Amino acid sequence: MEDNLFMESIYSKNYDLFRKTKKGDLHVHGILGADRKQFNSEFNKNLPAFEIAKNFYFLKKFITNNIVDISSIKSNYIKLIELTIKTAISDGISIIALSIDYRSVAFQFNSNLDEFVDSLSVLKELYINNIDIRFDLGISRENFKKEDEITIKKLIDSRLFSGMDLYGDELSNPIGKFKKVYRYARKHKLELKAHVGEFGSAKEIYSAIKKLHLNTIQHGITIISNKKVMKYAKKHNVKFNVCPISNIKMGIIKNISQHPIRKMFDYGLNVTINTDDQLIFENSIFDEYIILFENKVFSPEELNIIRKNSLY
């Protein structure tokens, strides 16, 4: 029975058993999810260790200094996404949700939207028998411009994307600025996601859910500071795709044993465990589950409940 196999893999900290069980990784940035060894080998690089971030822009600087020069080339960009997929398959991931920035149409594909969609479609078809790949249309909160709505709507119309994900600096553009494109995505039945409550407050989580009609929050860990918002999220069955090691590496959480995911779970919120940026944080999905077990945040039985939450 898969439940027993999974729990045994946690109790024994056995990666080989773990990878044989079904699980999702639902919070992954498409070009940042590869195993470091594969990345270094493929691109003849030696990616430096990521130190604990001082703020959100510390992460952006790291990406700019170490990855942008590679990802700006079209063939490398597709290869990075493929490496992310291969890493997930190797780790026994059954479902992966990959956030793909809409700006790549202009930056990597010289505004050739059809070629962009076709390239991603080929990847999805190539690995269709190994993993369920779900592309999220990623929107950079601080870089979004009103004229980008045309490209975003065309990408939604392509039917390649099953979700929409807003990410970036939570303190930049107000959430209301995205209502129009989210309304369009909702009309086309995309899963509506947004990065909120990583740095921002619980009230901002409430505002995002209400204004954008979100199904899913990426991170959302600050919600524990406001029970009214927790109650609202639970009532509306909002899922929280949490990334514990990312929260540590970003300097948000000091001690994994005190991670907010425990209180979120106890309140009855629908939480999942995810990697975020494995290429940067050097964290496999196995690492994510094991660190929560080793630090007595969750028992194997509780982790099994969370694992099954990710198999939607």
Short mmCIF file of C-alpha atoms in Angstrom, two decimals:
data_model
loop_
_atom_site.label_atom_id
_atom_site.label_comp_id
_atom_site.label_asym_id
_atom_site.label_seq_id
_atom_site.Cartn_x
_atom_site.Cartn_y
_atom_site.Cartn_z
CA MET A 1 0.00 0.00 0.00
CA GLU A 2 1.39 3.37 -1.05
CA ASP A 3 0.58 5.10 2.25
CA ASN A 4 2.67 2.58 4.17
CA LEU A 5 5.50 2.74 1.66
CA PHE A 6 5.63 6.52 1.95
CA MET A 7 5.59 6.53 5.75
CA GLU A 8 8.32 3.88 5.84
CA SER A 9 10.44 6.06 3.53
CA ILE A 10 10.11 8.93 6.00
CA TYR A 11 10.74 6.86 9.13
CA SER A 12 13.83 5.29 7.55
CA LYS A 13 14.82 8.42 5.61
CA ASN A 14 15.10 6.24 2.54
CA TYR A 15 15.21 8.23 -0.69
CA ASP A 16 14.79 5.17 -2.93
CA LEU A 17 11.53 4.25 -1.21
CA PHE A 18 10.38 7.87 -1.19
CA ARG A 19 10.78 8.32 -4.92
CA LYS A 20 8.55 5.29 -5.57
CA THR A 21 5.53 7.03 -4.02
CA LYS A 22 3.27 9.49 -5.81
CA LYS A 23 3.61 13.14 -4.86
CA GLY A 24 3.27 16.59 -6.39
CA ASP A 25 5.60 19.57 -6.51
CA LEU A 26 3.15 22.38 -7.15
CA HIS A 27 5.31 25.45 -6.59
CA VAL A 28 8.23 25.45 -9.01
CA HIS A 29 9.71 28.23 -11.12
CA GLY A 30 10.30 26.64 -14.50
CA ILE A 31 13.91 27.58 -15.19
CA LEU A 32 15.01 27.34 -11.54
CA GLY A 33 14.01 23.80 -10.61
CA ALA A 34 16.96 21.75 -11.89
CA ASP A 35 19.39 19.72 -9.85
CA ARG A 36 22.61 21.71 -9.45
CA LYS A 37 24.90 18.93 -10.62
CA GLN A 38 22.94 18.56 -13.83
CA PHE A 39 22.94 22.32 -14.33
CA ASN A 40 26.70 22.67 -13.76
CA SER A 41 27.43 19.76 -16.08
CA GLU A 42 25.11 20.93 -18.84
CA PHE A 43 26.35 24.52 -18.89
CA ASN A 44 29.92 24.03 -17.67
CA LYS A 45 29.28 26.23 -14.64
CA ASN A 46 30.06 26.12 -10.95
CA LEU A 47 27.07 27.79 -9.39
CA PRO A 48 28.07 29.37 -6.05
CA ALA A 49 26.27 28.54 -2.82
CA PHE A 50 23.27 30.71 -2.05
CA GLU A 51 23.72 32.47 1.27
CA ILE A 52 20.77 33.33 3.49
CA ALA A 53 18.98 36.18 1.75
CA LYS A 54 18.69 39.60 3.35
CA ASN A 55 15.64 40.51 1.27
CA PHE A 56 13.77 39.58 -1.91
CA TYR A 57 16.21 41.51 -4.11
CA PHE A 58 19.12 39.46 -2.79
CA LEU A 59 17.56 36.52 -4.66
CA LYS A 60 17.04 38.58 -7.81
CA LYS A 61 20.68 39.65 -7.75
CA PHE A 62 21.81 36.04 -7.44
CA ILE A 63 19.72 35.05 -10.45
CA THR A 64 20.95 38.02 -12.46
CA ASN A 65 24.60 37.31 -11.68
CA ASN A 66 24.51 33.56 -12.23
CA ILE A 67 21.61 32.42 -14.40
CA VAL A 68 20.27 35.23 -16.62
CA ASP A 69 23.15 35.06 -19.08
CA ILE A 70 22.36 31.40 -19.68
CA SER A 71 18.56 31.62 -19.67
CA SER A 72 18.50 34.57 -22.09
CA ILE A 73 19.44 32.21 -24.94
CA LYS A 74 16.38 30.45 -26.36
CA SER A 75 17.87 26.96 -26.57
CA ASN A 76 19.26 27.24 -23.04
CA TYR A 77 15.94 28.49 -21.74
CA ILE A 78 14.16 25.39 -23.02
CA LYS A 79 16.99 23.20 -21.73
CA LEU A 80 16.61 24.70 -18.24
CA ILE A 81 12.92 23.83 -18.20
CA GLU A 82 13.71 20.34 -19.44
CA LEU A 83 16.32 19.88 -16.69
CA THR A 84 13.69 20.91 -14.14
CA ILE A 85 11.34 18.26 -15.53
CA LYS A 86 14.08 15.60 -15.54
CA THR A 87 14.97 16.45 -11.94
CA ALA A 88 11.34 16.05 -10.90
CA ILE A 89 11.08 12.69 -12.67
CA SER A 90 14.27 11.50 -10.97
CA ASP A 91 12.82 12.49 -7.57
CA GLY A 92 9.63 10.54 -8.22
CA ILE A 93 7.37 13.55 -8.71
CA SER A 94 4.01 12.60 -10.24
CA ILE A 95 2.65 16.11 -10.84
CA ILE A 96 4.71 19.25 -11.35
CA ALA A 97 3.33 22.77 -11.71
CA LEU A 98 5.84 24.95 -13.53
CA SER A 99 5.55 28.72 -13.53
CA ILE A 100 6.59 30.13 -16.93
CA ASP A 101 7.05 33.90 -17.23
CA TYR A 102 5.01 35.41 -20.07
CA ARG A 103 7.86 37.85 -20.77
CA SER A 104 9.86 34.96 -22.24
CA VAL A 105 7.81 35.36 -25.41
CA ALA A 106 9.58 38.67 -25.99
CA PHE A 107 12.93 38.03 -24.30
CA GLN A 108 13.79 34.52 -25.50
CA PHE A 109 11.48 34.06 -28.51
CA ASN A 110 11.65 37.49 -30.15
CA SER A 111 7.88 37.90 -29.70
CA ASN A 112 7.11 34.73 -31.64
CA LEU A 113 4.26 33.51 -29.48
CA ASP A 114 3.52 30.43 -31.58
CA GLU A 115 7.10 29.20 -31.34
CA PHE A 116 7.06 29.75 -27.57
CA VAL A 117 3.87 27.73 -27.14
CA ASP A 118 5.05 25.01 -29.52
CA SER A 119 8.39 24.62 -27.72
CA LEU A 120 6.69 24.10 -24.36
CA SER A 121 4.09 21.80 -25.90
CA VAL A 122 6.85 19.59 -27.32
CA LEU A 123 8.41 19.28 -23.88
CA LYS A 124 5.10 18.37 -22.31
CA GLU A 125 4.45 15.70 -24.94
CA LEU A 126 7.99 14.33 -24.67
CA TYR A 127 7.56 13.46 -20.99
CA ILE A 128 3.82 12.78 -20.92
CA ASN A 129 4.33 9.14 -19.91
CA ASN A 130 6.69 10.06 -17.06
CA ILE A 131 5.07 13.00 -15.33
CA ASP A 132 1.97 15.21 -15.35
CA ILE A 133 3.32 18.64 -16.35
CA ARG A 134 1.08 21.61 -15.63
CA PHE A 135 2.30 24.97 -16.88
CA ASP A 136 1.33 28.09 -14.96
CA LEU A 137 1.40 31.41 -16.79
CA GLY A 138 3.73 33.50 -14.61
CA ILE A 139 3.28 37.24 -14.17
CA SER A 140 6.04 39.36 -12.66
CA ARG A 141 4.31 41.70 -10.23
CA GLU A 142 6.85 44.52 -10.43
CA ASN A 143 7.37 44.35 -14.22
CA PHE A 144 3.79 43.99 -15.43
CA LYS A 145 2.53 46.67 -17.83
CA LYS A 146 -1.01 47.21 -19.05
CA GLU A 147 0.04 46.62 -22.66
CA ASP A 148 1.18 43.11 -21.63
CA GLU A 149 -2.47 42.10 -21.27
CA ILE A 150 -2.61 41.35 -25.01
CA THR A 151 0.19 38.77 -24.80
CA ILE A 152 -1.18 37.26 -21.59
CA LYS A 153 -4.65 36.80 -23.08
CA LYS A 154 -3.20 35.20 -26.22
CA LEU A 155 -1.23 32.77 -24.07
CA ILE A 156 -4.35 31.88 -22.11
CA ASP A 157 -6.15 31.32 -25.42
CA SER A 158 -3.40 28.89 -26.48
CA ARG A 159 -4.78 26.38 -23.92
CA LEU A 160 -1.23 25.39 -22.95
CA PHE A 161 -1.55 26.79 -19.45
CA SER A 162 -3.63 25.26 -16.67
CA GLY A 163 -2.92 27.97 -14.12
CA MET A 164 -1.90 31.59 -13.62
CA ASP A 165 0.70 32.62 -11.06
CA LEU A 166 1.55 36.13 -9.86
CA TYR A 167 5.00 36.44 -8.30
CA GLY A 168 7.76 38.89 -7.45
CA ASP A 169 7.94 41.79 -5.02
CA GLU A 170 4.70 41.75 -3.01
CA LEU A 171 5.19 45.40 -2.13
CA SER A 172 5.28 46.60 -5.75
CA ASN A 173 2.16 46.85 -7.93
CA PRO A 174 -1.12 46.70 -5.96
CA ILE A 175 -3.07 43.46 -6.31
CA GLY A 176 -6.03 45.24 -7.90
CA LYS A 177 -3.94 45.99 -10.99
CA PHE A 178 -4.22 42.34 -12.03
CA LYS A 179 -7.98 41.93 -11.73
CA LYS A 180 -8.60 42.16 -15.47
CA VAL A 181 -6.17 39.43 -16.56
CA TYR A 182 -7.25 37.22 -13.65
CA ARG A 183 -10.87 37.66 -14.64
CA TYR A 184 -9.94 36.49 -18.14
CA ALA A 185 -8.03 33.51 -16.73
CA ARG A 186 -10.96 32.63 -14.48
CA LYS A 187 -13.32 32.72 -17.45
CA HIS A 188 -11.03 30.16 -19.13
CA LYS A 189 -11.03 27.97 -16.01
CA LEU A 190 -7.35 28.32 -15.09
CA GLU A 191 -6.28 27.62 -11.52
CA LEU A 192 -5.71 31.08 -10.05
CA LYS A 193 -2.56 31.39 -7.96
CA ALA A 194 -0.46 34.21 -6.51
CA HIS A 195 2.63 34.60 -4.37
CA VAL A 196 1.28 36.33 -1.30
CA GLY A 197 2.10 36.15 2.39
CA GLU A 198 5.76 35.28 1.96
CA PHE A 199 6.82 38.79 2.95
CA GLY A 200 3.46 40.55 2.93
CA SER A 201 0.83 40.49 5.67
CA ALA A 202 -2.18 38.26 6.28
CA LYS A 203 -4.44 41.14 5.26
CA GLU A 204 -2.75 41.14 1.86
CA ILE A 205 -3.52 37.44 1.56
CA TYR A 206 -7.18 38.22 2.24
CA SER A 207 -7.17 41.02 -0.33
CA ALA A 208 -5.57 38.81 -2.98
CA ILE A 209 -8.03 35.95 -2.46
CA LYS A 210 -11.01 38.30 -2.54
CA LYS A 211 -9.98 40.53 -5.45
CA LEU A 212 -8.48 37.87 -7.72
CA HIS A 213 -10.74 34.95 -6.69
CA LEU A 214 -7.68 32.84 -5.98
CA ASN A 215 -7.80 29.06 -5.70
CA THR A 216 -4.23 28.80 -4.47
CA ILE A 217 -1.69 30.81 -2.51
CA GLN A 218 2.03 30.33 -3.11
CA HIS A 219 3.69 30.53 0.35
CA GLY A 220 1.04 32.36 2.43
CA ILE A 221 2.84 31.65 5.70
CA THR A 222 2.05 35.01 7.31
CA ILE A 223 -1.62 33.99 7.45
CA ILE A 224 -1.12 32.52 10.93
CA SER A 225 -1.05 36.06 12.36
CA ASN A 226 -4.75 36.58 11.59
CA LYS A 227 -7.37 33.95 12.46
CA LYS A 228 -10.08 35.80 10.57
CA VAL A 229 -8.10 35.47 7.37
CA MET A 230 -7.37 31.82 8.14
CA LYS A 231 -11.10 31.23 8.60
CA TYR A 232 -11.84 32.99 5.30
CA ALA A 233 -9.23 30.93 3.41
CA LYS A 234 -10.49 27.69 4.93
CA LYS A 235 -14.09 28.53 4.07
CA HIS A 236 -13.11 29.13 0.46
CA ASN A 237 -10.96 25.96 0.33
CA VAL A 238 -7.83 27.86 -0.69
CA LYS A 239 -4.75 25.68 -1.13
CA PHE A 240 -1.37 26.81 0.23
CA ASN A 241 1.70 25.61 -1.67
CA VAL A 242 4.35 26.07 1.02
CA CYS A 243 8.13 25.87 0.50
CA PRO A 244 9.81 25.42 3.92
CA ILE A 245 13.49 25.35 2.88
CA SER A 246 12.94 28.35 0.60
CA ASN A 247 11.51 30.23 3.59
CA ILE A 248 14.67 29.43 5.57
CA LYS A 249 17.03 30.37 2.70
CA MET A 250 15.15 33.61 2.14
CA GLY A 251 15.68 34.58 5.77
CA ILE A 252 11.95 34.62 6.56
CA ILE A 253 11.99 31.70 8.99
CA LYS A 254 14.88 31.30 11.41
CA ASN A 255 14.07 27.87 12.79
CA ILE A 256 12.38 25.12 10.79
CA SER A 257 10.90 23.63 13.97
CA GLN A 258 8.82 26.82 14.31
CA HIS A 259 7.66 26.92 10.70
CA PRO A 260 4.10 28.33 10.29
CA ILE A 261 3.04 25.33 8.21
CA ARG A 262 2.37 23.47 11.46
CA LYS A 263 -0.20 26.02 12.62
CA MET A 264 -1.68 26.19 9.12
CA PHE A 265 -2.13 22.41 9.10
CA ASP A 266 -3.58 22.35 12.63
CA TYR A 267 -6.13 24.99 11.69
CA GLY A 268 -7.29 22.80 8.84
CA LEU A 269 -5.86 24.70 5.90
CA ASN A 270 -5.09 22.69 2.79
CA VAL A 271 -1.28 22.75 2.65
CA THR A 272 1.25 21.12 0.33
CA ILE A 273 5.06 20.88 0.49
CA ASN A 274 7.11 22.11 -2.47
CA THR A 275 10.63 23.08 -3.58
CA ASP A 276 10.25 26.56 -5.17
CA ASP A 277 13.77 27.00 -6.64
CA GLN A 278 15.79 23.80 -6.29
CA LEU A 279 18.59 25.11 -8.50
CA ILE A 280 19.19 27.95 -6.06
CA PHE A 281 18.29 26.46 -2.69
CA GLU A 282 19.70 22.93 -3.33
CA ASN A 283 16.56 21.31 -1.91
CA SER A 284 14.95 18.20 -3.36
CA ILE A 285 11.36 17.36 -2.52
CA PHE A 286 12.78 14.55 -0.35
CA ASP A 287 14.80 17.14 1.61
CA GLU A 288 11.63 19.17 2.19
CA TYR A 289 9.73 16.27 3.74
CA ILE A 290 12.65 14.94 5.74
CA ILE A 291 13.60 18.27 7.32
CA LEU A 292 10.04 18.64 8.63
CA PHE A 293 10.17 15.11 10.05
CA GLU A 294 13.65 15.47 11.59
CA ASN A 295 12.68 18.72 13.29
CA LYS A 296 9.48 17.17 14.66
CA VAL A 297 7.20 19.53 12.75
CA PHE A 298 5.17 16.62 11.37
CA SER A 299 4.89 12.89 11.87
CA PRO A 300 5.13 10.56 8.85
CA GLU A 301 1.37 10.05 9.09
CA GLU A 302 0.76 13.80 8.88
CA LEU A 303 3.24 14.17 6.03
CA ASN A 304 1.32 11.46 4.20
CA ILE A 305 -1.85 13.56 4.46
CA ILE A 306 0.05 16.53 3.02
CA ARG A 307 1.52 14.35 0.25
CA LYS A 308 -1.97 13.34 -0.82
CA ASN A 309 -3.06 17.01 -0.75
CA SER A 310 -0.61 17.56 -3.63
CA LEU A 311 -2.20 14.91 -5.83
CA TYR A 312 -5.15 16.95 -7.02
#
